[in-house]
Amino acid sequence: MKKRQLILEDGTVFNGIAFGSERASQGEVVFTTGMTGYQETLSDPSFYGQIVTFTYPLIGNYGINRDDFESITPAIRGMVCRELAKEPSNFRSDLSLNDYLISQDIPGIEGIDTRKLTRIIRSKGAVKAILTAADEEVNVEEVVEKLVATPLITNHVKEVSPKAAYPSPGRGKRVVLIDFGMKHGILRELNKRDCDVLVVPYNTSAEQILAWHPDGIMLSNGPGDPTDVAEGIETIRNLVGKVPIFGICLGHQLFALACGAKSFKLPFGHRGGNHPVKDLRTGRTELTSQNHGYAIDADSLEGTDLEVTHVALNDGTVEGLRHKKYPIFTVQYHPEASPGPEDSNHLFDEFIELMEVEAGKEKQHA
């Protein structure tokens, strides 16, 4: 067993056992509280550039299978866990988590105090870190200086968005899905409803999108700071009022910014499959799957045409918005789950109904 170190920018060093790729890797270290669904988590493009810590102590016990990926190529920089299952046991398992990470050139570390690491992140916020071999040649002070001096990346969406548009045909409503780092679970839910989907890159213009005559537009999830995605904000601004829109996670944030609101970085983000959200329209509380490091400033909504529809019960942050004039609604969490509870899956049906209502209005005016 090879030793490995996780070194944080505050000088904290965790010594553990290496697994996965042998290379060193640097990124922002975050934690997720999901008890299951590590395969979906590792393949979620929203984790681009991050070293993901699992708070659940045993990871990898059911291996990796062909069905549960949320993207073709995982975007994480590294993985941290308390204990890695060496021999998975599940009838769907194709290979072990360790073998999968080796094949994807992603390093990991196990055997460290993930509870302590999580407490550091909760008290200091998400911090930069590096996974490196544990040997005498590693100068911790020099590594820390390098970490502090290295700025966080800002090209998240550009790296995970597709380079060209592609179809996912159906015979139902035509939906243009703007891919800012889409989880495939979103596409699956639209496919279940027989939508005729066209997935387009993040920098596709409003003119190009409207030229396809969509019945509705889906704004996907994605990684990073929404203020870094100027092209997406401009596109959405030019789409507001044209067709029904449904936004998820980063799509929710970009829509809010396009309408004049502001975002801010959360201390340690919301990541996991057990976040309670209250629907202010119905009073109902749903458990949701979340993965984001930024949120919309509620005070900045004053003077805009947006109203809050959902709030997080853990910290009161904005979890859902709707436009007061146009058929547009967005949520900060993941109604497609993958992984997590499916309490909010009905939002996809609401999107279909919204498109049908608007189509009926158009027929009346014709």
PDB file of C-alpha atoms in Angstrom, residues 39 117 143 167 250 327:
ATOM      1  CA  GLN A  39     -20.815   6.773  -8.899  1.00  0.00           C
ATOM      2  CA  LEU A 117     -11.568  17.394   7.361  1.00  0.00           C
ATOM      3  CA  VAL A 143       3.343  23.249  -1.134  1.00  0.00           C
ATOM      4  CA  PRO A 167     -30.121  15.688 -30.670  1.00  0.00           C
ATOM      5  CA  LEU A 250     -26.399  26.712 -12.174  1.00  0.00           C
ATOM      6  CA  PRO A 327     -43.701  31.243 -17.863  1.00  0.00           C
TER       7      PRO A 327
END
